[in-house]
Amino acid sequence: VSKQQAIMPGQSYGLEDGSCSYKDFSGSRNNRFSTPEQAAKNRIQHPSNVLHFFNAPLDVTEDNFYEICDELGVKRPTSVKVFSGKSERSSSGLLEWDSKSDALETLGFLNHYQMKNPS
């Protein structure tokens, strides 16, 4: 929860790359909280030592995740479960760590990591 009641566009500033520090997404169709009905559909997930991954290449393996974690310098998961047969275009599954803090630290590095997909 933020200490600020609201973000004011007039309080924005320029970032190093020249872009603005503020952008209004309230009118975006991707805003999950734009109506009470949409907000009610959200399932709030509390931090956990298990992370769900999706949109990975079909042939993803446990070793792929170990290599990525080694490359990024974060702890490897203690368990990897790839779901089979859910989609013909991508894979999904679960990654588990010993602690929530290990999982959340890794999430910060792995979120939006682009895996190489030969096809």
Short mmCIF file of N, CA, C and O in Angstrom, two decimals:
data_model
loop_
_atom_site.label_atom_id
_atom_site.label_comp_id
_atom_site.label_asym_id
_atom_site.label_seq_id
_atom_site.Cartn_x
_atom_site.Cartn_y
_atom_site.Cartn_z
N VAL A 1 0.85 -1.18 0.00
CA VAL A 1 0.00 0.00 0.00
C VAL A 1 0.89 1.23 0.00
O VAL A 1 1.82 1.33 0.79
N SER A 2 0.58 2.17 -0.86
CA SER A 2 1.36 3.39 -0.97
C SER A 2 0.96 4.37 0.13
O SER A 2 -0.17 4.40 0.58
N LYS A 3 1.91 5.19 0.55
CA LYS A 3 1.62 6.25 1.52
C LYS A 3 0.91 7.41 0.85
O LYS A 3 0.29 8.24 1.50
N GLN A 4 1.00 7.47 -0.48
CA GLN A 4 0.38 8.56 -1.24
C GLN A 4 -1.09 8.23 -1.51
O GLN A 4 -1.42 7.11 -1.85
N GLN A 5 -1.94 9.22 -1.37
CA GLN A 5 -3.35 9.03 -1.65
C GLN A 5 -3.62 8.97 -3.16
O GLN A 5 -4.52 8.32 -3.62
N ALA A 6 -2.80 9.71 -3.93
CA ALA A 6 -2.98 9.75 -5.38
C ALA A 6 -1.68 10.20 -6.03
O ALA A 6 -0.82 10.79 -5.38
N ILE A 7 -1.54 9.90 -7.31
CA ILE A 7 -0.39 10.37 -8.09
C ILE A 7 -0.88 11.54 -8.92
O ILE A 7 -1.86 11.43 -9.65
N MET A 8 -0.21 12.65 -8.79
CA MET A 8 -0.60 13.86 -9.52
C MET A 8 0.29 14.03 -10.74
O MET A 8 1.52 14.05 -10.60
N PRO A 9 -0.30 14.16 -11.94
CA PRO A 9 0.51 14.33 -13.16
C PRO A 9 1.49 15.50 -13.06
O PRO A 9 2.57 15.45 -13.61
N GLY A 10 1.14 16.55 -12.37
CA GLY A 10 2.01 17.71 -12.24
C GLY A 10 3.26 17.43 -11.43
O GLY A 10 4.23 18.18 -11.48
N GLN A 11 3.27 16.34 -10.67
CA GLN A 11 4.42 15.99 -9.85
C GLN A 11 5.39 15.06 -10.58
O GLN A 11 6.35 14.60 -10.00
N SER A 12 5.14 14.79 -11.85
CA SER A 12 6.02 13.90 -12.60
C SER A 12 7.29 14.64 -13.00
O SER A 12 7.37 15.86 -12.95
N TYR A 13 8.27 13.88 -13.39
CA TYR A 13 9.56 14.43 -13.80
C TYR A 13 10.11 13.57 -14.93
O TYR A 13 9.65 12.47 -15.17
N GLY A 14 11.12 14.08 -15.62
CA GLY A 14 11.73 13.34 -16.71
C GLY A 14 12.74 12.33 -16.21
O GLY A 14 13.50 12.60 -15.28
N LEU A 15 12.75 11.17 -16.81
CA LEU A 15 13.72 10.13 -16.48
C LEU A 15 14.96 10.29 -17.36
O LEU A 15 14.97 11.08 -18.31
N GLU A 16 16.02 9.53 -17.04
CA GLU A 16 17.28 9.63 -17.77
C GLU A 16 17.12 9.40 -19.27
O GLU A 16 17.82 10.00 -20.07
N ASP A 17 16.20 8.51 -19.65
CA ASP A 17 16.02 8.21 -21.07
C ASP A 17 15.11 9.20 -21.78
O ASP A 17 14.79 9.06 -22.95
N GLY A 18 14.67 10.24 -21.06
CA GLY A 18 13.83 11.27 -21.65
C GLY A 18 12.33 11.01 -21.50
O GLY A 18 11.52 11.88 -21.81
N SER A 19 11.95 9.83 -21.03
CA SER A 19 10.53 9.54 -20.86
C SER A 19 10.03 10.14 -19.54
O SER A 19 10.80 10.49 -18.67
N CYS A 20 8.73 10.23 -19.43
CA CYS A 20 8.10 10.81 -18.24
C CYS A 20 7.99 9.75 -17.14
O CYS A 20 7.83 8.57 -17.41
N SER A 21 8.05 10.18 -15.88
CA SER A 21 7.95 9.26 -14.75
C SER A 21 6.51 8.88 -14.43
O SER A 21 6.26 8.11 -13.52
N TYR A 22 5.56 9.42 -15.17
CA TYR A 22 4.15 9.21 -14.88
C TYR A 22 3.41 8.83 -16.16
O TYR A 22 3.65 9.40 -17.22
N LYS A 23 2.51 7.86 -16.06
CA LYS A 23 1.64 7.51 -17.19
C LYS A 23 0.30 7.08 -16.60
O LYS A 23 0.25 6.31 -15.64
N ASP A 24 -0.77 7.55 -17.18
CA ASP A 24 -2.11 7.25 -16.70
C ASP A 24 -2.67 6.02 -17.43
O ASP A 24 -2.89 6.06 -18.63
N PHE A 25 -2.89 4.93 -16.70
CA PHE A 25 -3.44 3.71 -17.26
C PHE A 25 -4.90 3.50 -16.84
O PHE A 25 -5.45 2.44 -17.05
N SER A 26 -5.53 4.52 -16.27
CA SER A 26 -6.89 4.34 -15.77
C SER A 26 -7.88 4.01 -16.89
O SER A 26 -8.87 3.33 -16.65
N GLY A 27 -7.62 4.46 -18.11
CA GLY A 27 -8.53 4.17 -19.21
C GLY A 27 -8.14 2.95 -20.03
O GLY A 27 -8.81 2.60 -21.00
N SER A 28 -7.08 2.25 -19.64
CA SER A 28 -6.61 1.10 -20.39
C SER A 28 -7.57 -0.08 -20.26
O SER A 28 -8.12 -0.34 -19.18
N ARG A 29 -7.77 -0.82 -21.35
CA ARG A 29 -8.64 -2.00 -21.29
C ARG A 29 -8.00 -3.12 -20.46
O ARG A 29 -8.67 -4.08 -20.09
N ASN A 30 -6.70 -2.99 -20.18
CA ASN A 30 -6.01 -3.99 -19.36
C ASN A 30 -6.09 -3.68 -17.86
O ASN A 30 -5.55 -4.42 -17.06
N ASN A 31 -6.73 -2.59 -17.49
CA ASN A 31 -6.88 -2.23 -16.08
C ASN A 31 -7.87 -3.18 -15.42
O ASN A 31 -9.05 -3.20 -15.75
N ARG A 32 -7.38 -3.99 -14.50
CA ARG A 32 -8.21 -5.02 -13.87
C ARG A 32 -9.12 -4.47 -12.78
O ARG A 32 -9.92 -5.18 -12.21
N PHE A 33 -9.00 -3.17 -12.47
CA PHE A 33 -9.76 -2.60 -11.36
C PHE A 33 -10.66 -1.46 -11.83
O PHE A 33 -11.07 -0.62 -11.04
N SER A 34 -10.98 -1.40 -13.14
CA SER A 34 -11.74 -0.26 -13.66
C SER A 34 -13.21 -0.29 -13.24
O SER A 34 -13.85 0.75 -13.18
N THR A 35 -13.76 -1.46 -12.97
CA THR A 35 -15.14 -1.55 -12.47
C THR A 35 -15.16 -2.49 -11.27
O THR A 35 -14.31 -3.38 -11.14
N PRO A 36 -16.14 -2.33 -10.39
CA PRO A 36 -16.24 -3.25 -9.24
C PRO A 36 -16.38 -4.71 -9.67
O PRO A 36 -15.87 -5.61 -9.01
N GLU A 37 -17.06 -4.95 -10.81
CA GLU A 37 -17.24 -6.33 -11.29
C GLU A 37 -15.90 -6.95 -11.70
O GLU A 37 -15.61 -8.10 -11.39
N GLN A 38 -15.06 -6.16 -12.41
CA GLN A 38 -13.75 -6.66 -12.81
C GLN A 38 -12.86 -6.86 -11.60
O GLN A 38 -12.13 -7.85 -11.51
N ALA A 39 -12.92 -5.94 -10.66
CA ALA A 39 -12.08 -6.04 -9.47
C ALA A 39 -12.46 -7.29 -8.65
O ALA A 39 -11.59 -7.93 -8.06
N ALA A 40 -13.75 -7.64 -8.63
CA ALA A 40 -14.20 -8.81 -7.87
C ALA A 40 -13.67 -10.11 -8.46
O ALA A 40 -13.57 -11.12 -7.75
N LYS A 41 -13.31 -10.13 -9.76
CA LYS A 41 -12.80 -11.33 -10.41
C LYS A 41 -11.33 -11.60 -10.08
O LYS A 41 -10.83 -12.69 -10.31
N ASN A 42 -10.63 -10.57 -9.60
CA ASN A 42 -9.21 -10.74 -9.29
C ASN A 42 -9.02 -11.66 -8.10
O ASN A 42 -9.74 -11.56 -7.11
N ARG A 43 -8.06 -12.52 -8.23
CA ARG A 43 -7.71 -13.40 -7.11
C ARG A 43 -6.39 -12.91 -6.55
O ARG A 43 -5.34 -13.08 -7.18
N ILE A 44 -6.43 -12.30 -5.41
CA ILE A 44 -5.23 -11.78 -4.79
C ILE A 44 -4.40 -12.96 -4.28
O ILE A 44 -4.88 -13.79 -3.51
N GLN A 45 -3.17 -13.05 -4.73
CA GLN A 45 -2.27 -14.12 -4.32
C GLN A 45 -1.23 -13.57 -3.36
O GLN A 45 -0.54 -12.61 -3.68
N HIS A 46 -1.14 -14.17 -2.20
CA HIS A 46 -0.14 -13.75 -1.23
C HIS A 46 1.21 -14.36 -1.61
O HIS A 46 1.27 -15.38 -2.30
N PRO A 47 2.31 -13.73 -1.18
CA PRO A 47 3.64 -14.26 -1.50
C PRO A 47 3.75 -15.73 -1.09
O PRO A 47 3.22 -16.15 -0.05
N SER A 48 4.45 -16.50 -1.93
CA SER A 48 4.58 -17.93 -1.71
C SER A 48 5.97 -18.38 -2.18
O SER A 48 6.63 -17.68 -2.93
N ASN A 49 6.38 -19.54 -1.75
CA ASN A 49 7.65 -20.10 -2.22
C ASN A 49 7.47 -20.86 -3.54
O ASN A 49 8.42 -21.40 -4.08
N VAL A 50 6.25 -20.88 -4.08
CA VAL A 50 5.95 -21.53 -5.36
C VAL A 50 5.52 -20.47 -6.37
O VAL A 50 4.66 -19.64 -6.09
N LEU A 51 6.17 -20.48 -7.53
CA LEU A 51 5.83 -19.55 -8.61
C LEU A 51 5.26 -20.33 -9.79
O LEU A 51 5.73 -21.41 -10.11
N HIS A 52 4.26 -19.75 -10.42
CA HIS A 52 3.66 -20.34 -11.62
C HIS A 52 4.30 -19.67 -12.84
O HIS A 52 4.39 -18.46 -12.90
N PHE A 53 4.76 -20.46 -13.80
CA PHE A 53 5.29 -19.89 -15.03
C PHE A 53 4.39 -20.30 -16.19
O PHE A 53 3.70 -21.31 -16.13
N PHE A 54 4.38 -19.48 -17.22
CA PHE A 54 3.60 -19.79 -18.41
C PHE A 54 4.25 -19.13 -19.61
O PHE A 54 5.16 -18.33 -19.49
N ASN A 55 3.80 -19.52 -20.79
CA ASN A 55 4.30 -19.01 -22.07
C ASN A 55 5.78 -19.33 -22.28
O ASN A 55 6.50 -18.57 -22.91
N ALA A 56 6.21 -20.45 -21.76
CA ALA A 56 7.59 -20.92 -21.97
C ALA A 56 7.60 -21.83 -23.20
O ALA A 56 6.55 -22.34 -23.61
N PRO A 57 8.77 -22.03 -23.83
CA PRO A 57 8.83 -22.93 -24.99
C PRO A 57 8.30 -24.32 -24.64
O PRO A 57 8.40 -24.77 -23.50
N LEU A 58 7.76 -25.00 -25.64
CA LEU A 58 7.19 -26.34 -25.42
C LEU A 58 8.18 -27.33 -24.84
O LEU A 58 7.81 -28.18 -24.04
N ASP A 59 9.45 -27.22 -25.24
CA ASP A 59 10.44 -28.21 -24.81
C ASP A 59 11.22 -27.77 -23.58
O ASP A 59 12.29 -28.29 -23.31
N VAL A 60 10.67 -26.85 -22.79
CA VAL A 60 11.38 -26.36 -21.61
C VAL A 60 11.59 -27.51 -20.61
O VAL A 60 10.74 -28.39 -20.47
N THR A 61 12.76 -27.50 -19.95
CA THR A 61 13.09 -28.54 -18.98
C THR A 61 13.56 -27.92 -17.67
O THR A 61 13.81 -26.72 -17.59
N GLU A 62 13.69 -28.77 -16.69
CA GLU A 62 14.22 -28.37 -15.39
C GLU A 62 15.61 -27.74 -15.57
O GLU A 62 15.91 -26.71 -14.97
N ASP A 63 16.43 -28.33 -16.41
CA ASP A 63 17.79 -27.81 -16.65
C ASP A 63 17.78 -26.41 -17.25
O ASP A 63 18.66 -25.61 -16.95
N ASN A 64 16.78 -26.10 -18.08
CA ASN A 64 16.67 -24.75 -18.63
C ASN A 64 16.54 -23.72 -17.51
O ASN A 64 17.18 -22.66 -17.55
N PHE A 65 15.71 -24.02 -16.52
CA PHE A 65 15.52 -23.09 -15.41
C PHE A 65 16.78 -22.99 -14.55
O PHE A 65 17.13 -21.91 -14.07
N TYR A 66 17.49 -24.10 -14.37
CA TYR A 66 18.75 -24.06 -13.63
C TYR A 66 19.77 -23.17 -14.34
O TYR A 66 20.45 -22.36 -13.71
N GLU A 67 19.85 -23.31 -15.66
CA GLU A 67 20.81 -22.50 -16.43
C GLU A 67 20.47 -21.02 -16.35
O GLU A 67 21.35 -20.17 -16.20
N ILE A 68 19.18 -20.69 -16.44
CA ILE A 68 18.76 -19.28 -16.37
C ILE A 68 19.07 -18.70 -15.00
O ILE A 68 19.59 -17.59 -14.87
N CYS A 69 18.78 -19.46 -13.94
CA CYS A 69 19.07 -18.98 -12.58
C CYS A 69 20.58 -18.78 -12.39
O CYS A 69 20.99 -17.78 -11.79
N ASP A 70 21.38 -19.70 -12.90
CA ASP A 70 22.83 -19.55 -12.81
C ASP A 70 23.30 -18.31 -13.57
O ASP A 70 24.13 -17.55 -13.09
N GLU A 71 22.73 -18.10 -14.76
CA GLU A 71 23.08 -16.93 -15.58
C GLU A 71 22.75 -15.63 -14.85
O GLU A 71 23.52 -14.67 -14.90
N LEU A 72 21.60 -15.59 -14.16
CA LEU A 72 21.16 -14.37 -13.48
C LEU A 72 21.72 -14.25 -12.06
O LEU A 72 21.54 -13.22 -11.41
N GLY A 73 22.36 -15.29 -11.57
CA GLY A 73 22.96 -15.24 -10.24
C GLY A 73 21.97 -15.34 -9.10
O GLY A 73 22.16 -14.73 -8.04
N VAL A 74 20.89 -16.10 -9.30
CA VAL A 74 19.89 -16.30 -8.24
C VAL A 74 19.81 -17.79 -7.91
O VAL A 74 20.31 -18.64 -8.65
N LYS A 75 19.18 -18.10 -6.77
CA LYS A 75 19.08 -19.49 -6.34
C LYS A 75 18.22 -20.31 -7.30
O LYS A 75 17.21 -19.84 -7.81
N ARG A 76 18.66 -21.53 -7.50
CA ARG A 76 17.89 -22.47 -8.32
C ARG A 76 16.65 -22.93 -7.56
O ARG A 76 16.68 -23.06 -6.34
N PRO A 77 15.58 -23.26 -8.29
CA PRO A 77 14.42 -23.84 -7.60
C PRO A 77 14.76 -25.24 -7.09
O PRO A 77 15.60 -25.94 -7.67
N THR A 78 14.12 -25.64 -6.02
CA THR A 78 14.34 -26.98 -5.48
C THR A 78 13.48 -28.01 -6.20
O THR A 78 13.76 -29.20 -6.17
N SER A 79 12.41 -27.52 -6.85
CA SER A 79 11.52 -28.42 -7.57
C SER A 79 10.96 -27.69 -8.79
O SER A 79 10.61 -26.51 -8.72
N VAL A 80 10.86 -28.41 -9.90
CA VAL A 80 10.29 -27.87 -11.14
C VAL A 80 9.25 -28.87 -11.64
O VAL A 80 9.54 -30.05 -11.79
N LYS A 81 8.04 -28.38 -11.90
CA LYS A 81 6.99 -29.22 -12.45
C LYS A 81 6.47 -28.56 -13.73
O LYS A 81 5.92 -27.46 -13.69
N VAL A 82 6.70 -29.20 -14.88
CA VAL A 82 6.21 -28.70 -16.16
C VAL A 82 4.89 -29.41 -16.46
O VAL A 82 4.84 -30.64 -16.45
N PHE A 83 3.83 -28.66 -16.68
CA PHE A 83 2.54 -29.25 -17.02
C PHE A 83 2.59 -29.73 -18.47
O PHE A 83 3.09 -29.04 -19.34
N SER A 84 2.08 -30.91 -18.71
CA SER A 84 2.13 -31.46 -20.07
C SER A 84 0.75 -31.41 -20.71
O SER A 84 -0.27 -31.56 -20.05
N GLY A 85 0.77 -31.20 -22.04
CA GLY A 85 -0.45 -31.31 -22.82
C GLY A 85 -1.46 -30.19 -22.68
O GLY A 85 -2.56 -30.31 -23.19
N LYS A 86 -1.13 -29.11 -22.00
CA LYS A 86 -2.11 -28.03 -21.83
C LYS A 86 -2.26 -27.20 -23.09
O LYS A 86 -3.32 -26.70 -23.39
N SER A 87 -1.19 -27.00 -23.83
CA SER A 87 -1.22 -26.14 -25.01
C SER A 87 -0.26 -26.69 -26.06
O SER A 87 0.72 -27.35 -25.73
N GLU A 88 -0.56 -26.40 -27.30
CA GLU A 88 0.33 -26.82 -28.39
C GLU A 88 1.34 -25.74 -28.74
O GLU A 88 2.20 -25.94 -29.58
N ARG A 89 1.22 -24.55 -28.11
CA ARG A 89 2.11 -23.43 -28.44
C ARG A 89 3.11 -23.10 -27.36
O ARG A 89 4.15 -22.53 -27.64
N SER A 90 2.81 -23.41 -26.10
CA SER A 90 3.71 -23.03 -25.01
C SER A 90 3.54 -23.96 -23.81
O SER A 90 2.59 -24.73 -23.75
N SER A 91 4.47 -23.83 -22.87
CA SER A 91 4.44 -24.64 -21.65
C SER A 91 4.15 -23.77 -20.44
O SER A 91 4.40 -22.57 -20.45
N SER A 92 3.66 -24.41 -19.41
CA SER A 92 3.49 -23.76 -18.12
C SER A 92 3.81 -24.76 -17.04
O SER A 92 3.97 -25.96 -17.31
N GLY A 93 3.92 -24.27 -15.82
CA GLY A 93 4.23 -25.18 -14.72
C GLY A 93 4.51 -24.43 -13.43
O GLY A 93 4.15 -23.25 -13.30
N LEU A 94 5.15 -25.12 -12.50
CA LEU A 94 5.44 -24.56 -11.18
C LEU A 94 6.92 -24.67 -10.86
O LEU A 94 7.56 -25.67 -11.20
N LEU A 95 7.44 -23.65 -10.19
CA LEU A 95 8.81 -23.64 -9.68
C LEU A 95 8.71 -23.45 -8.18
O LEU A 95 7.98 -22.58 -7.70
N GLU A 96 9.46 -24.24 -7.41
CA GLU A 96 9.39 -24.15 -5.95
C GLU A 96 10.78 -23.91 -5.36
O GLU A 96 11.77 -24.49 -5.81
N TRP A 97 10.84 -23.04 -4.36
CA TRP A 97 12.07 -22.75 -3.61
C TRP A 97 11.86 -23.12 -2.15
O TRP A 97 10.73 -23.36 -1.72
N ASP A 98 12.97 -23.14 -1.39
CA ASP A 98 12.89 -23.46 0.04
C ASP A 98 12.17 -22.38 0.84
O ASP A 98 11.55 -22.66 1.85
N SER A 99 12.28 -21.13 0.39
CA SER A 99 11.68 -20.03 1.16
C SER A 99 10.98 -19.04 0.23
O SER A 99 11.27 -18.96 -0.96
N LYS A 100 10.07 -18.28 0.83
CA LYS A 100 9.37 -17.22 0.08
C LYS A 100 10.36 -16.18 -0.40
O LYS A 100 10.24 -15.69 -1.53
N SER A 101 11.32 -15.82 0.43
CA SER A 101 12.26 -14.76 0.04
C SER A 101 13.09 -15.18 -1.17
O SER A 101 13.35 -14.37 -2.06
N ASP A 102 13.50 -16.45 -1.23
CA ASP A 102 14.24 -16.94 -2.40
C ASP A 102 13.37 -16.87 -3.66
O ASP A 102 13.82 -16.45 -4.72
N ALA A 103 12.11 -17.27 -3.53
CA ALA A 103 11.20 -17.26 -4.68
C ALA A 103 10.94 -15.84 -5.14
O ALA A 103 10.97 -15.56 -6.35
N LEU A 104 10.72 -14.92 -4.22
CA LEU A 104 10.41 -13.54 -4.60
C LEU A 104 11.62 -12.82 -5.18
O LEU A 104 11.49 -12.03 -6.11
N GLU A 105 12.80 -13.12 -4.66
CA GLU A 105 14.00 -12.52 -5.24
C GLU A 105 14.18 -13.00 -6.68
O GLU A 105 14.47 -12.23 -7.59
N THR A 106 13.98 -14.28 -6.88
CA THR A 106 14.11 -14.84 -8.22
C THR A 106 13.04 -14.30 -9.15
O THR A 106 13.30 -14.02 -10.32
N LEU A 107 11.83 -14.11 -8.63
CA LEU A 107 10.75 -13.54 -9.43
C LEU A 107 11.15 -12.18 -9.99
O LEU A 107 10.87 -11.87 -11.15
N GLY A 108 11.82 -11.38 -9.19
CA GLY A 108 12.27 -10.07 -9.65
C GLY A 108 13.20 -10.16 -10.84
O GLY A 108 13.20 -9.29 -11.72
N PHE A 109 13.99 -11.22 -10.92
CA PHE A 109 14.92 -11.40 -12.04
C PHE A 109 14.29 -12.15 -13.21
O PHE A 109 14.57 -11.86 -14.36
N LEU A 110 13.46 -13.15 -12.91
CA LEU A 110 12.90 -13.98 -13.97
C LEU A 110 11.66 -13.41 -14.64
O LEU A 110 11.34 -13.81 -15.76
N ASN A 111 10.94 -12.51 -13.97
CA ASN A 111 9.72 -11.97 -14.55
C ASN A 111 10.02 -11.31 -15.89
O ASN A 111 10.86 -10.44 -15.98
N HIS A 112 9.35 -11.74 -16.93
CA HIS A 112 9.52 -11.25 -18.31
C HIS A 112 10.86 -11.63 -18.92
O HIS A 112 11.28 -11.03 -19.91
N TYR A 113 11.55 -12.62 -18.36
CA TYR A 113 12.78 -13.12 -18.98
C TYR A 113 12.41 -13.75 -20.32
O TYR A 113 11.47 -14.53 -20.41
N GLN A 114 13.12 -13.41 -21.37
CA GLN A 114 12.81 -13.96 -22.69
C GLN A 114 13.63 -15.23 -22.93
O GLN A 114 14.83 -15.17 -23.09
N MET A 115 12.92 -16.35 -22.94
CA MET A 115 13.56 -17.63 -23.21
C MET A 115 13.69 -17.81 -24.71
O MET A 115 12.80 -17.42 -25.46
N LYS A 116 14.77 -18.41 -25.14
CA LYS A 116 14.98 -18.65 -26.56
C LYS A 116 14.04 -19.73 -27.04
O LYS A 116 13.90 -20.77 -26.43
N ASN A 117 13.35 -19.46 -28.15
CA ASN A 117 12.41 -20.40 -28.71
C ASN A 117 12.78 -20.60 -30.18
O ASN A 117 12.61 -19.69 -30.99
N PRO A 118 13.30 -21.77 -30.55
CA PRO A 118 13.77 -21.98 -31.91
C PRO A 118 12.69 -21.81 -32.98
O PRO A 118 12.96 -21.44 -34.10
N SER A 119 11.44 -22.04 -32.63
CA SER A 119 10.37 -21.90 -33.63
C SER A 119 9.70 -20.54 -33.52
O SER A 119 8.81 -20.22 -34.22
#
